[in-house]
Short mmCIF file of N, CA, C and O in Angstrom, two decimals:
data_model
loop_
_atom_site.label_atom_id
_atom_site.label_comp_id
_atom_site.label_asym_id
_atom_site.label_seq_id
_atom_site.Cartn_x
_atom_site.Cartn_y
_atom_site.Cartn_z
N MET Y 1 2.99 1.04 -19.90
CA MET Y 1 2.76 0.56 -18.55
C MET Y 1 4.11 0.45 -17.83
O MET Y 1 5.07 -0.05 -18.38
N THR Y 2 4.12 0.93 -16.59
CA THR Y 2 5.34 0.81 -15.79
C THR Y 2 5.24 -0.46 -14.94
O THR Y 2 4.22 -1.13 -14.91
N THR Y 3 6.34 -0.76 -14.25
CA THR Y 3 6.40 -1.92 -13.36
C THR Y 3 6.88 -1.45 -11.99
O THR Y 3 7.80 -0.63 -11.90
N TYR Y 4 6.26 -1.97 -10.94
CA TYR Y 4 6.66 -1.62 -9.57
C TYR Y 4 8.15 -1.85 -9.40
O TYR Y 4 8.67 -2.84 -9.88
N PRO Y 5 8.89 -0.93 -8.79
CA PRO Y 5 8.44 0.19 -7.98
C PRO Y 5 8.31 1.52 -8.73
O PRO Y 5 8.16 2.56 -8.11
N ASP Y 6 8.34 1.49 -10.06
CA ASP Y 6 8.23 2.72 -10.85
C ASP Y 6 6.76 3.09 -11.03
O ASP Y 6 6.16 2.78 -12.06
N ILE Y 7 6.18 3.73 -10.02
CA ILE Y 7 4.79 4.18 -10.08
C ILE Y 7 4.83 5.68 -10.33
O ILE Y 7 5.44 6.42 -9.56
N ARG Y 8 4.16 6.10 -11.38
CA ARG Y 8 4.15 7.53 -11.72
C ARG Y 8 2.83 8.15 -11.28
O ARG Y 8 1.77 7.60 -11.54
N PHE Y 9 2.95 9.29 -10.60
CA PHE Y 9 1.76 9.93 -10.06
C PHE Y 9 1.96 11.43 -10.03
O PHE Y 9 3.07 11.92 -10.21
N ARG Y 10 0.85 12.14 -9.81
CA ARG Y 10 0.93 13.59 -9.64
C ARG Y 10 0.09 13.99 -8.44
O ARG Y 10 -0.89 13.32 -8.10
N LYS Y 11 0.48 15.08 -7.82
CA LYS Y 11 -0.21 15.57 -6.64
C LYS Y 11 -1.51 16.24 -7.05
O LYS Y 11 -1.56 17.01 -8.00
N LEU Y 12 -2.58 15.93 -6.31
CA LEU Y 12 -3.89 16.49 -6.62
C LEU Y 12 -4.30 17.62 -5.70
O LEU Y 12 -5.02 18.52 -6.10
N THR Y 13 -3.89 17.57 -4.44
CA THR Y 13 -4.37 18.53 -3.46
C THR Y 13 -3.22 19.11 -2.66
O THR Y 13 -2.12 18.58 -2.65
N GLU Y 14 -3.51 20.17 -1.97
CA GLU Y 14 -2.54 20.81 -1.08
C GLU Y 14 -3.06 20.71 0.35
O GLU Y 14 -4.24 20.51 0.58
N GLY Y 15 -2.18 20.86 1.30
CA GLY Y 15 -2.61 20.90 2.70
C GLY Y 15 -2.28 19.64 3.46
O GLY Y 15 -1.40 18.87 3.08
N ASP Y 16 -3.03 19.43 4.53
CA ASP Y 16 -2.77 18.32 5.44
C ASP Y 16 -3.09 16.95 4.86
O ASP Y 16 -2.55 15.96 5.29
N PHE Y 17 -4.02 16.89 3.92
CA PHE Y 17 -4.45 15.60 3.41
C PHE Y 17 -4.18 15.51 1.91
O PHE Y 17 -5.11 15.43 1.11
N ASP Y 18 -2.91 15.51 1.58
CA ASP Y 18 -2.52 15.45 0.18
C ASP Y 18 -2.98 14.14 -0.45
O ASP Y 18 -2.95 13.09 0.18
N GLN Y 19 -3.40 14.23 -1.70
CA GLN Y 19 -3.75 13.05 -2.46
C GLN Y 19 -2.98 13.07 -3.77
O GLN Y 19 -2.65 14.14 -4.29
N TYR Y 20 -2.71 11.88 -4.26
CA TYR Y 20 -1.93 11.72 -5.48
C TYR Y 20 -2.66 10.75 -6.40
O TYR Y 20 -3.29 9.80 -5.95
N MET Y 21 -2.55 11.02 -7.71
CA MET Y 21 -3.20 10.17 -8.70
C MET Y 21 -2.15 9.47 -9.56
O MET Y 21 -1.20 10.11 -10.03
N VAL Y 22 -2.33 8.18 -9.76
CA VAL Y 22 -1.46 7.41 -10.64
C VAL Y 22 -1.75 7.88 -12.06
O VAL Y 22 -2.91 7.96 -12.47
N VAL Y 23 -0.70 8.22 -12.83
CA VAL Y 23 -0.89 8.78 -14.17
C VAL Y 23 -0.56 7.80 -15.29
O VAL Y 23 -0.71 8.14 -16.46
N GLU Y 24 -0.13 6.60 -14.93
CA GLU Y 24 0.14 5.57 -15.93
C GLU Y 24 -0.06 4.21 -15.27
O GLU Y 24 0.37 4.00 -14.14
N ASP Y 25 -0.75 3.30 -15.96
CA ASP Y 25 -0.93 1.95 -15.42
C ASP Y 25 0.40 1.39 -14.94
O ASP Y 25 1.44 1.63 -15.57
N CYS Y 26 0.35 0.66 -13.82
CA CYS Y 26 1.57 0.06 -13.26
C CYS Y 26 1.29 -1.38 -12.85
O CYS Y 26 0.37 -1.64 -12.07
N CYS Y 27 2.10 -2.30 -13.37
CA CYS Y 27 2.01 -3.70 -12.94
C CYS Y 27 2.72 -3.79 -11.59
O CYS Y 27 3.94 -3.62 -11.51
N ALA Y 28 1.91 -4.00 -10.54
CA ALA Y 28 2.44 -3.93 -9.19
C ALA Y 28 2.93 -5.26 -8.65
O ALA Y 28 3.81 -5.30 -7.81
N ALA Y 29 2.34 -6.36 -9.13
CA ALA Y 29 2.72 -7.67 -8.61
C ALA Y 29 2.17 -8.75 -9.52
O ALA Y 29 1.24 -8.52 -10.28
N ALA Y 30 2.77 -9.90 -9.42
CA ALA Y 30 2.26 -11.08 -10.11
C ALA Y 30 2.07 -12.14 -9.05
O ALA Y 30 2.97 -12.40 -8.25
N ARG Y 31 0.87 -12.73 -9.01
CA ARG Y 31 0.58 -13.76 -8.01
C ARG Y 31 0.34 -15.08 -8.71
O ARG Y 31 -0.38 -15.15 -9.70
N LEU Y 32 0.92 -16.13 -8.16
CA LEU Y 32 0.66 -17.48 -8.66
C LEU Y 32 -0.65 -17.95 -8.04
O LEU Y 32 -0.80 -18.00 -6.83
N MET Y 33 -1.59 -18.31 -8.90
CA MET Y 33 -2.90 -18.74 -8.45
C MET Y 33 -2.89 -20.24 -8.18
O MET Y 33 -2.02 -20.96 -8.68
N PRO Y 34 -3.85 -20.72 -7.39
CA PRO Y 34 -3.91 -22.15 -7.07
C PRO Y 34 -3.97 -23.06 -8.29
O PRO Y 34 -3.46 -24.18 -8.26
N ASP Y 35 -4.55 -22.57 -9.39
CA ASP Y 35 -4.65 -23.40 -10.60
C ASP Y 35 -3.39 -23.35 -11.46
O ASP Y 35 -3.35 -23.91 -12.55
N GLY Y 36 -2.35 -22.65 -10.99
CA GLY Y 36 -1.09 -22.58 -11.71
C GLY Y 36 -0.95 -21.39 -12.64
O GLY Y 36 0.11 -21.15 -13.19
N THR Y 37 -2.02 -20.62 -12.81
CA THR Y 37 -1.93 -19.44 -13.66
C THR Y 37 -1.33 -18.28 -12.87
O THR Y 37 -1.28 -18.31 -11.64
N VAL Y 38 -0.90 -17.26 -13.58
CA VAL Y 38 -0.33 -16.08 -12.95
C VAL Y 38 -1.30 -14.91 -13.17
O VAL Y 38 -1.79 -14.70 -14.28
N GLU Y 39 -1.59 -14.21 -12.10
CA GLU Y 39 -2.48 -13.06 -12.16
C GLU Y 39 -1.66 -11.80 -11.88
O GLU Y 39 -0.98 -11.72 -10.86
N ASN Y 40 -1.72 -10.84 -12.79
CA ASN Y 40 -1.04 -9.57 -12.58
C ASN Y 40 -1.96 -8.60 -11.87
O ASN Y 40 -3.15 -8.51 -12.21
N ILE Y 41 -1.43 -7.90 -10.91
CA ILE Y 41 -2.17 -6.84 -10.24
C ILE Y 41 -1.70 -5.54 -10.87
O ILE Y 41 -0.53 -5.19 -10.78
N VAL Y 42 -2.63 -4.87 -11.54
CA VAL Y 42 -2.30 -3.63 -12.23
C VAL Y 42 -3.02 -2.48 -11.53
O VAL Y 42 -4.24 -2.49 -11.39
N ILE Y 43 -2.23 -1.50 -11.10
CA ILE Y 43 -2.80 -0.29 -10.53
C ILE Y 43 -3.09 0.62 -11.72
O ILE Y 43 -2.17 1.01 -12.44
N PRO Y 44 -4.36 0.94 -11.96
CA PRO Y 44 -4.71 1.68 -13.16
C PRO Y 44 -4.45 3.18 -13.06
O PRO Y 44 -4.47 3.75 -11.96
N GLU Y 45 -4.22 3.76 -14.20
CA GLU Y 45 -4.16 5.22 -14.30
C GLU Y 45 -5.44 5.76 -13.68
O GLU Y 45 -6.53 5.22 -13.90
N GLY Y 46 -5.32 6.80 -12.87
CA GLY Y 46 -6.48 7.40 -12.23
C GLY Y 46 -6.71 6.97 -10.79
O GLY Y 46 -7.49 7.60 -10.08
N PHE Y 47 -6.01 5.90 -10.34
CA PHE Y 47 -6.16 5.49 -8.95
C PHE Y 47 -5.61 6.59 -8.04
O PHE Y 47 -4.54 7.13 -8.27
N VAL Y 48 -6.37 6.92 -6.98
CA VAL Y 48 -5.99 8.00 -6.07
C VAL Y 48 -5.59 7.41 -4.72
O VAL Y 48 -6.25 6.51 -4.21
N THR Y 49 -4.50 7.93 -4.17
CA THR Y 49 -3.95 7.46 -2.91
C THR Y 49 -3.50 8.64 -2.05
O THR Y 49 -3.28 9.74 -2.57
N ASN Y 50 -3.35 8.39 -0.77
CA ASN Y 50 -2.75 9.39 0.11
C ASN Y 50 -1.41 8.88 0.65
O ASN Y 50 -0.87 9.41 1.60
N PHE Y 51 -0.89 7.82 0.01
CA PHE Y 51 0.32 7.11 0.45
C PHE Y 51 0.04 6.49 1.81
O PHE Y 51 -0.97 5.83 1.98
N ALA Y 52 0.91 6.70 2.78
CA ALA Y 52 0.73 6.07 4.09
C ALA Y 52 -0.17 6.92 4.97
O ALA Y 52 -0.01 8.13 5.06
N SER Y 53 -1.13 6.28 5.62
CA SER Y 53 -2.06 6.98 6.52
C SER Y 53 -1.44 7.05 7.92
O SER Y 53 -1.87 6.36 8.84
N VAL Y 54 -0.44 7.88 8.02
CA VAL Y 54 0.28 8.05 9.29
C VAL Y 54 -0.34 9.22 10.04
O VAL Y 54 -0.56 10.29 9.46
N PRO Y 55 -0.65 9.05 11.33
CA PRO Y 55 -1.18 10.19 12.10
C PRO Y 55 -0.21 11.38 12.03
O PRO Y 55 1.01 11.21 12.12
N ARG Y 56 -0.76 12.55 11.84
CA ARG Y 56 0.05 13.77 11.67
C ARG Y 56 1.11 13.93 12.77
O ARG Y 56 2.22 14.37 12.51
N LEU Y 57 0.77 13.57 13.97
CA LEU Y 57 1.68 13.68 15.11
C LEU Y 57 2.99 12.92 14.87
O LEU Y 57 4.04 13.27 15.42
N LEU Y 58 2.96 11.88 14.02
CA LEU Y 58 4.13 11.04 13.76
C LEU Y 58 4.84 11.33 12.44
O LEU Y 58 5.78 10.64 12.08
N TRP Y 59 4.39 12.34 11.70
CA TRP Y 59 4.99 12.63 10.39
C TRP Y 59 6.48 12.91 10.48
O TRP Y 59 7.22 12.63 9.54
N TRP Y 60 6.93 13.46 11.57
CA TRP Y 60 8.37 13.74 11.72
C TRP Y 60 9.17 12.45 11.77
O TRP Y 60 10.34 12.40 11.40
N LEU Y 61 8.54 11.37 12.21
CA LEU Y 61 9.20 10.08 12.36
C LEU Y 61 8.97 9.18 11.14
O LEU Y 61 9.89 8.52 10.66
N ILE Y 62 7.74 9.17 10.65
CA ILE Y 62 7.37 8.35 9.48
C ILE Y 62 6.58 9.23 8.52
O ILE Y 62 5.36 9.39 8.67
N PRO Y 63 7.26 9.83 7.55
CA PRO Y 63 6.55 10.72 6.62
C PRO Y 63 5.62 9.93 5.71
O PRO Y 63 6.00 8.88 5.18
N PRO Y 64 4.39 10.41 5.50
CA PRO Y 64 3.43 9.66 4.69
C PRO Y 64 3.85 9.52 3.23
O PRO Y 64 3.49 8.54 2.58
N ALA Y 65 4.61 10.46 2.72
CA ALA Y 65 5.05 10.40 1.32
C ALA Y 65 6.56 10.23 1.23
O ALA Y 65 7.19 10.70 0.29
N GLY Y 66 7.13 9.52 2.17
CA GLY Y 66 8.57 9.30 2.18
C GLY Y 66 8.99 8.14 1.29
O GLY Y 66 8.32 7.80 0.30
N ARG Y 67 10.07 7.48 1.65
CA ARG Y 67 10.60 6.37 0.86
C ARG Y 67 9.61 5.23 0.69
O ARG Y 67 9.68 4.46 -0.26
N ALA Y 68 8.68 5.11 1.60
CA ALA Y 68 7.71 4.01 1.57
C ALA Y 68 6.49 4.32 0.71
O ALA Y 68 5.54 3.55 0.67
N ALA Y 69 6.51 5.43 -0.01
CA ALA Y 69 5.33 5.86 -0.78
C ALA Y 69 4.86 4.81 -1.78
O ALA Y 69 3.67 4.50 -1.85
N ASN Y 70 5.77 4.24 -2.56
CA ASN Y 70 5.34 3.30 -3.59
C ASN Y 70 4.75 2.02 -2.99
O ASN Y 70 3.75 1.50 -3.47
N ALA Y 71 5.36 1.52 -1.92
CA ALA Y 71 4.80 0.35 -1.24
C ALA Y 71 3.42 0.69 -0.69
O ALA Y 71 2.51 -0.15 -0.71
N SER Y 72 3.24 1.92 -0.25
CA SER Y 72 1.95 2.34 0.29
C SER Y 72 0.88 2.41 -0.80
O SER Y 72 -0.28 2.09 -0.54
N VAL Y 73 1.26 2.80 -2.00
CA VAL Y 73 0.30 2.85 -3.12
C VAL Y 73 -0.23 1.45 -3.41
O VAL Y 73 -1.44 1.24 -3.57
N VAL Y 74 0.67 0.48 -3.49
CA VAL Y 74 0.26 -0.90 -3.76
C VAL Y 74 -0.66 -1.39 -2.63
O VAL Y 74 -1.69 -2.03 -2.88
N HIS Y 75 -0.30 -1.08 -1.40
CA HIS Y 75 -1.12 -1.50 -0.25
C HIS Y 75 -2.49 -0.84 -0.30
O HIS Y 75 -3.52 -1.51 -0.10
N ASP Y 76 -2.54 0.47 -0.57
CA ASP Y 76 -3.83 1.16 -0.68
C ASP Y 76 -4.70 0.52 -1.76
O ASP Y 76 -5.88 0.26 -1.55
N PHE Y 77 -4.11 0.26 -2.91
CA PHE Y 77 -4.86 -0.35 -4.01
C PHE Y 77 -5.41 -1.71 -3.59
O PHE Y 77 -6.57 -2.03 -3.84
N SER Y 78 -4.57 -2.50 -2.95
CA SER Y 78 -5.00 -3.83 -2.53
C SER Y 78 -6.13 -3.76 -1.52
O SER Y 78 -7.05 -4.57 -1.55
N TYR Y 79 -6.08 -2.76 -0.62
CA TYR Y 79 -7.15 -2.61 0.36
C TYR Y 79 -8.44 -2.14 -0.31
O TYR Y 79 -9.51 -2.67 -0.06
N TRP Y 80 -8.34 -1.12 -1.16
CA TRP Y 80 -9.54 -0.57 -1.78
C TRP Y 80 -10.22 -1.57 -2.69
O TRP Y 80 -11.42 -1.58 -2.85
N HIS Y 81 -9.43 -2.41 -3.33
CA HIS Y 81 -10.00 -3.36 -4.29
C HIS Y 81 -9.98 -4.79 -3.76
O HIS Y 81 -10.34 -5.71 -4.50
N MET Y 82 -9.56 -4.93 -2.50
CA MET Y 82 -9.53 -6.24 -1.85
C MET Y 82 -8.96 -7.31 -2.78
O MET Y 82 -9.58 -8.33 -3.04
N THR Y 83 -7.77 -7.02 -3.32
CA THR Y 83 -7.15 -7.97 -4.24
C THR Y 83 -6.56 -9.12 -3.46
O THR Y 83 -5.63 -8.94 -2.67
N TYR Y 84 -7.14 -10.26 -3.63
CA TYR Y 84 -6.65 -11.46 -2.98
C TYR Y 84 -7.12 -12.68 -3.74
O TYR Y 84 -7.99 -12.60 -4.60
N ILE Y 85 -6.57 -13.80 -3.40
CA ILE Y 85 -6.89 -15.05 -4.09
C ILE Y 85 -8.29 -15.51 -3.71
O ILE Y 85 -8.62 -15.61 -2.53
N GLU Y 86 -9.11 -15.77 -4.72
CA GLU Y 86 -10.46 -16.27 -4.46
C GLU Y 86 -10.42 -17.54 -3.62
O GLU Y 86 -9.53 -18.36 -3.77
N GLY Y 87 -11.38 -17.66 -2.75
CA GLY Y 87 -11.44 -18.84 -1.90
C GLY Y 87 -10.70 -18.66 -0.59
O GLY Y 87 -10.75 -19.51 0.28
N THR Y 88 -10.01 -17.54 -0.44
CA THR Y 88 -9.29 -17.24 0.79
C THR Y 88 -10.21 -16.42 1.68
O THR Y 88 -10.91 -15.53 1.20
N SER Y 89 -10.22 -16.69 2.96
CA SER Y 89 -11.07 -15.92 3.87
C SER Y 89 -10.61 -14.46 3.87
O SER Y 89 -9.45 -14.16 3.58
N SER Y 90 -11.51 -13.57 4.21
CA SER Y 90 -11.20 -12.14 4.26
C SER Y 90 -10.04 -11.87 5.22
O SER Y 90 -9.15 -11.08 4.93
N ARG Y 91 -10.05 -12.54 6.37
CA ARG Y 91 -9.00 -12.35 7.38
C ARG Y 91 -7.63 -12.76 6.83
O ARG Y 91 -6.65 -12.05 6.95
N ARG Y 92 -7.59 -13.93 6.21
CA ARG Y 92 -6.32 -14.42 5.64
C ARG Y 92 -5.88 -13.56 4.46
O ARG Y 92 -4.69 -13.34 4.27
N ALA Y 93 -6.85 -13.08 3.69
CA ALA Y 93 -6.52 -12.22 2.56
C ALA Y 93 -5.88 -10.93 3.05
O ALA Y 93 -4.87 -10.48 2.49
N ARG Y 94 -6.45 -10.33 4.08
CA ARG Y 94 -5.88 -9.10 4.64
C ARG Y 94 -4.48 -9.36 5.18
O ARG Y 94 -3.56 -8.55 4.97
N MET Y 95 -4.29 -10.47 5.84
CA MET Y 95 -2.96 -10.82 6.35
C MET Y 95 -1.96 -10.93 5.19
O MET Y 95 -0.82 -10.47 5.30
N ALA Y 96 -2.39 -11.52 4.08
CA ALA Y 96 -1.50 -11.68 2.92
C ALA Y 96 -1.17 -10.32 2.30
O ALA Y 96 -0.01 -10.06 1.93
N VAL Y 97 -2.16 -9.44 2.20
CA VAL Y 97 -1.92 -8.10 1.64
C VAL Y 97 -0.96 -7.32 2.55
O VAL Y 97 -0.04 -6.66 2.07
N ASP Y 98 -1.16 -7.41 3.86
CA ASP Y 98 -0.27 -6.72 4.79
C ASP Y 98 1.14 -7.31 4.75
O ASP Y 98 2.13 -6.57 4.84
N ALA Y 99 1.25 -8.63 4.59
CA ALA Y 99 2.58 -9.26 4.48
C ALA Y 99 3.27 -8.81 3.20
O ALA Y 99 4.49 -8.60 3.20
N GLU Y 100 2.52 -8.65 2.12
CA GLU Y 100 3.10 -8.15 0.87
C GLU Y 100 3.62 -6.72 1.06
O GLU Y 100 4.68 -6.35 0.56
N PHE Y 101 2.87 -5.92 1.83
CA PHE Y 101 3.29 -4.56 2.16
C PHE Y 101 4.62 -4.58 2.91
O PHE Y 101 5.56 -3.85 2.56
N LEU Y 102 4.73 -5.45 3.92
CA LEU Y 102 5.98 -5.56 4.67
C LEU Y 102 7.13 -5.96 3.75
O LEU Y 102 8.21 -5.38 3.83
N LYS Y 103 6.89 -6.93 2.89
CA LYS Y 103 7.94 -7.36 1.95
C LYS Y 103 8.40 -6.19 1.08
O LYS Y 103 9.60 -5.95 0.92
N ASN Y 104 7.44 -5.44 0.53
CA ASN Y 104 7.79 -4.29 -0.30
C ASN Y 104 8.55 -3.23 0.49
O ASN Y 104 9.48 -2.61 -0.02
N LEU Y 105 8.15 -3.03 1.75
CA LEU Y 105 8.85 -2.05 2.59
C LEU Y 105 10.29 -2.50 2.85
O LEU Y 105 11.23 -1.69 2.74
N ILE Y 106 10.47 -3.77 3.20
CA ILE Y 106 11.81 -4.28 3.49
C ILE Y 106 12.72 -4.16 2.27
O ILE Y 106 13.92 -3.90 2.40
N LEU Y 107 12.15 -4.32 1.09
CA LEU Y 107 12.94 -4.24 -0.16
C LEU Y 107 13.14 -2.82 -0.66
O LEU Y 107 13.80 -2.61 -1.67
N THR Y 108 12.57 -1.83 0.03
CA THR Y 108 12.71 -0.44 -0.38
C THR Y 108 14.09 0.09 -0.01
O THR Y 108 14.44 0.12 1.17
N PRO Y 109 14.88 0.49 -1.02
CA PRO Y 109 16.23 1.01 -0.72
C PRO Y 109 16.18 2.22 0.21
O PRO Y 109 15.37 3.13 0.02
N GLY Y 110 17.03 2.20 1.22
CA GLY Y 110 17.17 3.33 2.13
C GLY Y 110 16.12 3.43 3.21
O GLY Y 110 16.19 4.33 4.05
N LEU Y 111 15.13 2.53 3.22
CA LEU Y 111 14.11 2.59 4.27
C LEU Y 111 14.61 1.78 5.47
O LEU Y 111 14.90 0.60 5.35
N PRO Y 112 14.74 2.42 6.63
CA PRO Y 112 15.21 1.70 7.81
C PRO Y 112 14.27 0.54 8.17
O PRO Y 112 13.05 0.66 8.05
N GLN Y 113 14.84 -0.57 8.60
CA GLN Y 113 14.06 -1.75 8.96
C GLN Y 113 13.06 -1.45 10.08
O GLN Y 113 11.94 -1.95 10.04
N TRP Y 114 13.43 -0.63 11.05
CA TRP Y 114 12.52 -0.31 12.14
C TRP Y 114 11.28 0.39 11.60
O TRP Y 114 10.17 0.19 12.08
N GLN Y 115 11.49 1.25 10.55
CA GLN Y 115 10.36 1.97 9.98
C GLN Y 115 9.44 1.02 9.23
O GLN Y 115 8.21 1.13 9.30
N ALA Y 116 10.03 0.06 8.51
CA ALA Y 116 9.22 -0.95 7.81
C ALA Y 116 8.35 -1.71 8.80
O ALA Y 116 7.14 -1.88 8.59
N TRP Y 117 8.95 -2.14 9.89
CA TRP Y 117 8.20 -2.90 10.90
C TRP Y 117 7.15 -2.04 11.59
O TRP Y 117 6.05 -2.50 11.88
N ALA Y 118 7.45 -0.77 11.84
CA ALA Y 118 6.48 0.13 12.47
C ALA Y 118 5.28 0.36 11.55
O ALA Y 118 4.13 0.34 12.00
N MET Y 119 5.54 0.52 10.26
CA MET Y 119 4.44 0.73 9.31
C MET Y 119 3.60 -0.54 9.17
O MET Y 119 2.37 -0.47 9.09
N TYR Y 120 4.26 -1.68 9.17
CA TYR Y 120 3.54 -2.95 9.11
C TYR Y 120 2.63 -3.11 10.33
O TYR Y 120 1.46 -3.47 10.21
N GLN Y 121 3.18 -2.83 11.51
CA GLN Y 121 2.37 -2.93 12.73
C GLN Y 121 1.19 -1.95 12.68
O GLN Y 121 0.09 -2.26 13.14
N GLY Y 122 1.44 -0.78 12.11
CA GLY Y 122 0.36 0.21 11.97
C GLY Y 122 -0.80 -0.31 11.14
O GLY Y 122 -1.97 -0.13 11.52
N VAL Y 123 -0.50 -0.96 10.01
CA VAL Y 123 -1.60 -1.48 9.18
C VAL Y 123 -2.25 -2.70 9.83
O VAL Y 123 -3.44 -2.93 9.66
N ARG Y 124 -1.49 -3.48 10.57
CA ARG Y 124 -2.10 -4.64 11.25
C ARG Y 124 -3.05 -4.15 12.35
O ARG Y 124 -4.11 -4.73 12.55
N TRP Y 125 -2.67 -3.09 13.07
CA TRP Y 125 -3.52 -2.59 14.15
C TRP Y 125 -4.67 -1.73 13.63
O TRP Y 125 -5.78 -1.83 14.13
N GLY Y 126 -4.39 -0.89 12.67
CA GLY Y 126 -5.40 0.09 12.24
C GLY Y 126 -6.08 -0.20 10.91
O GLY Y 126 -6.99 0.52 10.53
N GLY Y 127 -5.66 -1.23 10.21
CA GLY Y 127 -6.17 -1.46 8.86
C GLY Y 127 -7.53 -2.12 8.76
O GLY Y 127 -8.20 -2.01 7.74
N ARG Y 128 -7.95 -2.80 9.81
CA ARG Y 128 -9.20 -3.57 9.74
C ARG Y 128 -10.38 -2.71 9.30
O ARG Y 128 -11.18 -3.10 8.45
N LYS Y 129 -10.51 -1.51 9.86
CA LYS Y 129 -11.68 -0.66 9.54
C LYS Y 129 -11.69 -0.28 8.06
O LYS Y 129 -12.75 -0.08 7.48
N TYR Y 130 -10.52 -0.18 7.43
CA TYR Y 130 -10.46 0.16 6.02
C TYR Y 130 -10.69 -1.07 5.14
O TYR Y 130 -11.28 -0.97 4.07
N TRP Y 131 -10.23 -2.20 5.59
CA TRP Y 131 -10.40 -3.45 4.82
C TRP Y 131 -11.89 -3.81 4.74
O TRP Y 131 -12.39 -4.23 3.71
N GLU Y 132 -12.60 -3.61 5.82
CA GLU Y 132 -13.98 -4.05 5.89
C GLU Y 132 -14.97 -3.08 5.26
O GLU Y 132 -16.15 -3.36 5.18
N LYS Y 133 -14.50 -1.91 4.80
CA LYS Y 133 -15.39 -0.95 4.15
C LYS Y 133 -15.80 -1.40 2.79
O LYS Y 133 -15.12 -1.99 2.05
#
């Protein structure tokens, strides 16, 4: 098992909508639960992602598989599996997942701060429809 940010994946498709599959389990985060226990979030082998869902028109500015790819995998996993602390409202849970995404983006070496903030704003504005699916 790897540990974030070392997520190993392989490309599955070609073309405009590339997809990638995680090829080894990865411990992406550890969360302290209200009861004092620690819960590990593990992205399992076989999880499929498209990295960042950036509109094609903006790929020149924010590449979907650029430096932010690993942070995007964790965010995709959290959205698809709605990983959040039990007892938290869906709205607050989504806010927490998006804040974790921003934190991971800010800590990504070589990723400009403006790009981290732009990607964060993108998920805050456009993420609701994916969270609620």
